Amino acid sequence: MMLSKTVANITLPPIPLAQQWAANYDCSRGPLLNLSQGVPGTPPPKELLDALGRAAQSSECAGYTKILGLSELRQALAEEMLATYGPGTNISPNDIGLTVGCNMAFACTMLALADPGDEAILPMPWYFNHQMTLQMQGIKVVPLPLLPEDAFIPSVAKCRPLISSRTKAIVLVSPNNPTGAIYPPALIRSFAELARENSIALVIDETYRDFVLDGIPHDLFKKVENWDWRDTVIQLFSFSKSYCVPGHRLGAVIASPDVLAQVTTVLDCLQICPPSPIQTALVQTLPSLRSFVRSNAQALQNRQELFRSVLPPTWKIGAAGGYFAFVRHPFKNVTSEEVCKRLVEDVGVLFLPATFFVGGSEGVDTGIYDRWIRVAVANVDDDTVKAVGDRLHAFSAPSEWVLDY
């Protein structure tokens, strides 16, 4: 049979390739230390698991829910957002739609916003599923390069000239995947103002927002004079990371009712409804899980500091936050892909090269990322982080690899 040329031309998912490298490791240094994928390293709280078990056994949870999810959970999420973003937060359940994970939230949002041939501005390096989704939908990705000297923080001034008559959205991820950079609230506000000036959307993926411990992530949702976030902002959220339930696939789109009307049409075709058991379990438990989320975030911040302390001094952290650290390896004229492949084969440490996060870019120099590596510190414990440090110190690079400090 004939298959889709569009899908065939999409950059292949990188995680399976990294797993192929790992298959060549002989375990001579001990078990594989896998810091490649952003998955929770902490099990879900027992209270949530118990509620999920009860829901899964209930005949009421075997049926469909509303397309945008349970009204009770949308209300509960609105209340959680008030706790996260502070007094004055202006969000109602009518601004919230629930999805089968955050990738679905992004896919349906972009289908609701843009047509084939339209454009979306994506900071680069990017979360590869965002780039792949846009390519699949026929939306042109316009890269906004993030620079090491800027700590991988995007520039409004550099974004402005990228906007064209075909631009439908600027897409941000903060805390960022892959770099870990946490964007300052004032910067996020500036991007929102830029989007409003040009009558385009600011789509902000805040999957990792609960891992920001200092202050609020931003103030876009506050009710102030001459500003209504619903005219400009679309937020994406994932329950996977905050509540450690990625296998239960639940995300959210926070947007105006007008945008959600479009999203509803898309979701009716793609998902019908989000999974009922996890929604029901979260309705019963969400407010009581705040202490779990907070302690988990503190533990992860401590693990970031531990990773920084065990890293060999020749390896440099360019940005870190949430689930990830973005690290520059010390070998001159050696690509991060070569280094990652050699690390896993020789000492059993699996990272992802930054080159995995620039695939599909056209006409842009990606060479500045050749020596950068993404490290996922969330899916391992502290002892594993220490073991990673030991193995990096013990790594014997090929003689032709020259150190460049």
Short mmCIF file of N, CA, C and O in Angstrom, two decimals, residues 112-181:
data_model
loop_
_atom_site.label_atom_id
_atom_site.label_comp_id
_atom_site.label_asym_id
_atom_site.label_seq_id
_atom_site.Cartn_x
_atom_site.Cartn_y
_atom_site.Cartn_z
N ALA A 112 -6.53 24.08 15.84
CA ALA A 112 -7.56 25.11 16.03
C ALA A 112 -7.08 26.49 15.60
O ALA A 112 -7.89 27.33 15.20
N LEU A 113 -5.77 26.73 15.66
CA LEU A 113 -5.23 28.06 15.38
C LEU A 113 -4.84 28.28 13.92
O LEU A 113 -4.99 29.38 13.39
N ALA A 114 -4.26 27.26 13.29
CA ALA A 114 -3.53 27.48 12.04
C ALA A 114 -3.97 26.54 10.94
O ALA A 114 -4.51 25.45 11.19
N ASP A 115 -3.72 26.97 9.73
CA ASP A 115 -3.99 26.17 8.53
C ASP A 115 -2.66 25.76 7.88
O ASP A 115 -1.62 26.37 8.14
N PRO A 116 -2.68 24.74 7.04
CA PRO A 116 -1.45 24.39 6.31
C PRO A 116 -0.90 25.59 5.56
O PRO A 116 -1.65 26.34 4.92
N GLY A 117 0.40 25.80 5.68
CA GLY A 117 1.04 26.96 5.06
C GLY A 117 1.23 28.13 6.00
O GLY A 117 2.02 29.04 5.72
N ASP A 118 0.50 28.12 7.15
CA ASP A 118 0.73 29.14 8.16
C ASP A 118 2.04 28.86 8.90
O ASP A 118 2.67 27.82 8.69
N GLU A 119 2.42 29.78 9.80
CA GLU A 119 3.72 29.67 10.47
C GLU A 119 3.54 29.74 11.98
O GLU A 119 2.61 30.37 12.49
N ALA A 120 4.47 29.09 12.68
CA ALA A 120 4.57 29.20 14.13
C ALA A 120 6.04 29.38 14.49
O ALA A 120 6.91 28.70 13.94
N ILE A 121 6.31 30.30 15.39
CA ILE A 121 7.68 30.58 15.84
C ILE A 121 8.00 29.68 17.03
O ILE A 121 7.28 29.68 18.03
N LEU A 122 9.09 28.93 16.89
CA LEU A 122 9.51 27.99 17.92
C LEU A 122 10.94 28.28 18.33
O LEU A 122 11.84 28.25 17.49
N PRO A 123 11.18 28.58 19.62
CA PRO A 123 12.57 28.69 20.07
C PRO A 123 13.31 27.36 19.83
O PRO A 123 12.74 26.29 20.01
N MET A 124 14.56 27.48 19.39
CA MET A 124 15.38 26.32 19.04
C MET A 124 16.66 26.33 19.87
O MET A 124 17.30 27.37 19.97
N PRO A 125 17.02 25.21 20.51
CA PRO A 125 16.47 23.86 20.38
C PRO A 125 15.06 23.75 20.97
O PRO A 125 14.74 24.44 21.92
N TRP A 126 14.29 22.84 20.38
CA TRP A 126 12.89 22.74 20.73
C TRP A 126 12.56 21.34 21.22
O TRP A 126 13.30 20.38 21.02
N TYR A 127 11.40 21.24 21.86
CA TYR A 127 10.82 19.94 22.21
C TYR A 127 10.44 19.29 20.89
O TYR A 127 9.61 19.80 20.15
N PHE A 128 11.06 18.15 20.58
CA PHE A 128 10.95 17.61 19.22
C PHE A 128 9.52 17.24 18.84
O PHE A 128 9.15 17.33 17.67
N ASN A 129 8.67 16.86 19.80
CA ASN A 129 7.29 16.54 19.44
C ASN A 129 6.52 17.77 18.96
O ASN A 129 5.58 17.66 18.15
N HIS A 130 6.88 18.96 19.45
CA HIS A 130 6.25 20.18 18.93
C HIS A 130 6.61 20.37 17.46
O HIS A 130 5.74 20.61 16.62
N GLN A 131 7.88 20.27 17.14
CA GLN A 131 8.31 20.45 15.75
C GLN A 131 7.69 19.38 14.86
O GLN A 131 7.21 19.68 13.75
N MET A 132 7.68 18.14 15.31
CA MET A 132 7.12 17.05 14.51
C MET A 132 5.63 17.24 14.26
O MET A 132 5.13 17.01 13.15
N THR A 133 4.91 17.70 15.29
CA THR A 133 3.47 17.92 15.15
C THR A 133 3.18 19.02 14.13
O THR A 133 2.29 18.88 13.28
N LEU A 134 3.92 20.12 14.22
CA LEU A 134 3.71 21.21 13.27
C LEU A 134 4.02 20.77 11.85
O LEU A 134 3.28 21.10 10.91
N GLN A 135 5.09 20.03 11.67
CA GLN A 135 5.43 19.53 10.34
C GLN A 135 4.33 18.62 9.81
O GLN A 135 3.94 18.68 8.64
N MET A 136 3.78 17.77 10.68
CA MET A 136 2.72 16.86 10.28
C MET A 136 1.46 17.63 9.86
O MET A 136 0.73 17.20 8.96
N GLN A 137 1.23 18.77 10.51
CA GLN A 137 0.04 19.56 10.21
C GLN A 137 0.25 20.54 9.04
O GLN A 137 -0.67 21.26 8.68
N GLY A 138 1.46 20.56 8.47
CA GLY A 138 1.72 21.45 7.35
C GLY A 138 1.94 22.89 7.77
O GLY A 138 1.83 23.81 6.95
N ILE A 139 2.27 23.10 9.05
CA ILE A 139 2.55 24.44 9.58
C ILE A 139 4.06 24.65 9.55
O ILE A 139 4.82 23.83 10.07
N LYS A 140 4.50 25.74 8.96
CA LYS A 140 5.93 26.00 8.84
C LYS A 140 6.50 26.42 10.20
O LYS A 140 5.99 27.32 10.85
N VAL A 141 7.58 25.75 10.60
CA VAL A 141 8.27 26.10 11.83
C VAL A 141 9.31 27.18 11.54
O VAL A 141 10.19 27.00 10.69
N VAL A 142 9.19 28.30 12.23
CA VAL A 142 10.16 29.39 12.11
C VAL A 142 11.04 29.38 13.35
O VAL A 142 10.58 29.68 14.45
N PRO A 143 12.32 28.99 13.22
CA PRO A 143 13.17 28.86 14.41
C PRO A 143 13.57 30.21 14.99
O PRO A 143 13.89 31.15 14.27
N LEU A 144 13.55 30.27 16.32
CA LEU A 144 14.10 31.39 17.07
C LEU A 144 15.28 30.83 17.86
O LEU A 144 15.10 30.25 18.93
N PRO A 145 16.50 30.94 17.34
CA PRO A 145 17.66 30.31 17.99
C PRO A 145 17.91 30.85 19.39
O PRO A 145 17.88 32.06 19.63
N LEU A 146 18.14 29.92 20.31
CA LEU A 146 18.52 30.25 21.68
C LEU A 146 20.02 30.08 21.82
O LEU A 146 20.58 29.07 21.39
N LEU A 147 20.68 31.07 22.43
CA LEU A 147 22.14 31.10 22.43
C LEU A 147 22.71 30.77 23.81
O LEU A 147 22.16 31.18 24.84
N PRO A 148 23.83 30.06 23.84
CA PRO A 148 24.47 29.76 25.12
C PRO A 148 24.82 31.01 25.92
O PRO A 148 24.66 31.03 27.15
N GLU A 149 25.27 32.07 25.23
CA GLU A 149 25.65 33.29 25.95
C GLU A 149 24.46 34.00 26.58
O GLU A 149 24.62 34.87 27.44
N ASP A 150 23.23 33.63 26.16
CA ASP A 150 22.02 34.17 26.77
C ASP A 150 21.40 33.19 27.75
O ASP A 150 20.24 33.38 28.16
N ALA A 151 22.16 32.15 28.11
CA ALA A 151 21.65 31.09 29.00
C ALA A 151 20.40 30.45 28.42
O ALA A 151 19.52 29.98 29.15
N PHE A 152 20.32 30.43 27.08
CA PHE A 152 19.23 29.79 26.34
C PHE A 152 17.87 30.42 26.66
O PHE A 152 16.84 29.74 26.64
N ILE A 153 17.88 31.72 26.95
CA ILE A 153 16.66 32.48 27.18
C ILE A 153 16.29 33.17 25.86
O ILE A 153 17.13 33.81 25.23
N PRO A 154 15.05 33.08 25.39
CA PRO A 154 14.68 33.69 24.11
C PRO A 154 14.64 35.20 24.18
O PRO A 154 14.40 35.79 25.23
N SER A 155 14.83 35.83 23.02
CA SER A 155 14.86 37.29 22.93
C SER A 155 13.63 37.79 22.19
O SER A 155 13.34 37.36 21.07
N VAL A 156 12.91 38.72 22.83
CA VAL A 156 11.77 39.36 22.17
C VAL A 156 12.24 40.15 20.95
O VAL A 156 11.60 40.11 19.89
N ALA A 157 13.37 40.84 21.08
CA ALA A 157 13.88 41.65 19.97
C ALA A 157 14.22 40.79 18.76
O ALA A 157 14.00 41.21 17.61
N LYS A 158 14.73 39.60 18.99
CA LYS A 158 15.07 38.71 17.87
C LYS A 158 13.84 38.00 17.34
O LYS A 158 13.83 37.53 16.19
N CYS A 159 12.82 37.90 18.15
CA CYS A 159 11.58 37.26 17.69
C CYS A 159 10.76 38.19 16.81
O CYS A 159 10.14 37.75 15.83
N ARG A 160 10.77 39.47 17.14
CA ARG A 160 9.90 40.42 16.44
C ARG A 160 10.03 40.37 14.92
O ARG A 160 9.01 40.29 14.21
N PRO A 161 11.25 40.39 14.34
CA PRO A 161 11.35 40.37 12.88
C PRO A 161 10.96 39.03 12.24
O PRO A 161 10.83 38.96 11.01
N LEU A 162 10.77 38.00 13.05
CA LEU A 162 10.37 36.71 12.49
C LEU A 162 8.88 36.63 12.22
O LEU A 162 8.41 35.72 11.53
N ILE A 163 8.13 37.58 12.76
CA ILE A 163 6.67 37.57 12.58
C ILE A 163 6.32 38.05 11.19
O ILE A 163 6.80 39.09 10.72
N SER A 164 5.48 37.27 10.52
CA SER A 164 5.03 37.61 9.17
C SER A 164 3.51 37.57 9.11
O SER A 164 2.84 37.28 10.10
N SER A 165 2.98 37.82 7.93
CA SER A 165 1.53 37.79 7.75
C SER A 165 0.97 36.38 7.90
O SER A 165 -0.24 36.20 8.07
N ARG A 166 1.85 35.37 7.87
CA ARG A 166 1.41 33.97 7.99
C ARG A 166 1.57 33.45 9.42
O ARG A 166 1.13 32.34 9.72
N THR A 167 2.18 34.24 10.30
CA THR A 167 2.41 33.77 11.67
C THR A 167 1.10 33.67 12.43
O THR A 167 0.31 34.62 12.46
N LYS A 168 0.88 32.53 13.06
CA LYS A 168 -0.30 32.35 13.89
C LYS A 168 0.01 32.22 15.37
O LYS A 168 -0.88 32.43 16.20
N ALA A 169 1.26 31.89 15.70
CA ALA A 169 1.55 31.68 17.12
C ALA A 169 3.05 31.77 17.39
O ALA A 169 3.87 31.46 16.53
N ILE A 170 3.36 32.22 18.59
CA ILE A 170 4.68 32.05 19.20
C ILE A 170 4.51 30.97 20.26
O ILE A 170 3.57 31.01 21.05
N VAL A 171 5.40 29.99 20.25
CA VAL A 171 5.30 28.87 21.20
C VAL A 171 6.48 28.93 22.17
O VAL A 171 7.64 28.94 21.75
N LEU A 172 6.18 28.96 23.46
CA LEU A 172 7.21 28.94 24.50
C LEU A 172 7.00 27.72 25.39
O LEU A 172 5.86 27.25 25.57
N VAL A 173 8.09 27.21 25.95
CA VAL A 173 8.03 26.15 26.96
C VAL A 173 8.88 26.61 28.15
O VAL A 173 10.07 26.83 28.02
N SER A 174 8.23 26.77 29.31
CA SER A 174 8.97 27.21 30.50
C SER A 174 8.35 26.58 31.75
O SER A 174 7.13 26.62 31.92
N PRO A 175 9.23 25.98 32.60
CA PRO A 175 10.64 25.67 32.39
C PRO A 175 10.81 24.86 31.11
O PRO A 175 9.96 24.05 30.76
N ASN A 176 11.96 25.07 30.48
CA ASN A 176 12.11 24.60 29.11
C ASN A 176 12.49 23.14 29.00
O ASN A 176 13.19 22.59 29.83
N ASN A 177 11.99 22.53 27.97
CA ASN A 177 12.45 21.24 27.48
C ASN A 177 12.91 21.49 26.05
O ASN A 177 12.09 21.91 25.23
N PRO A 178 14.23 21.38 25.77
CA PRO A 178 15.21 20.56 26.46
C PRO A 178 16.18 21.28 27.39
O PRO A 178 16.94 20.61 28.09
N THR A 179 16.23 22.61 27.42
CA THR A 179 17.36 23.27 28.07
C THR A 179 17.24 23.36 29.58
O THR A 179 18.24 23.52 30.27
N GLY A 180 16.02 23.29 30.11
CA GLY A 180 15.82 23.49 31.54
C GLY A 180 15.72 24.95 31.94
O GLY A 180 15.44 25.24 33.10
N ALA A 181 15.94 25.87 31.01
CA ALA A 181 15.91 27.30 31.34
C ALA A 181 14.52 27.70 31.84
O ALA A 181 13.50 27.31 31.27
#
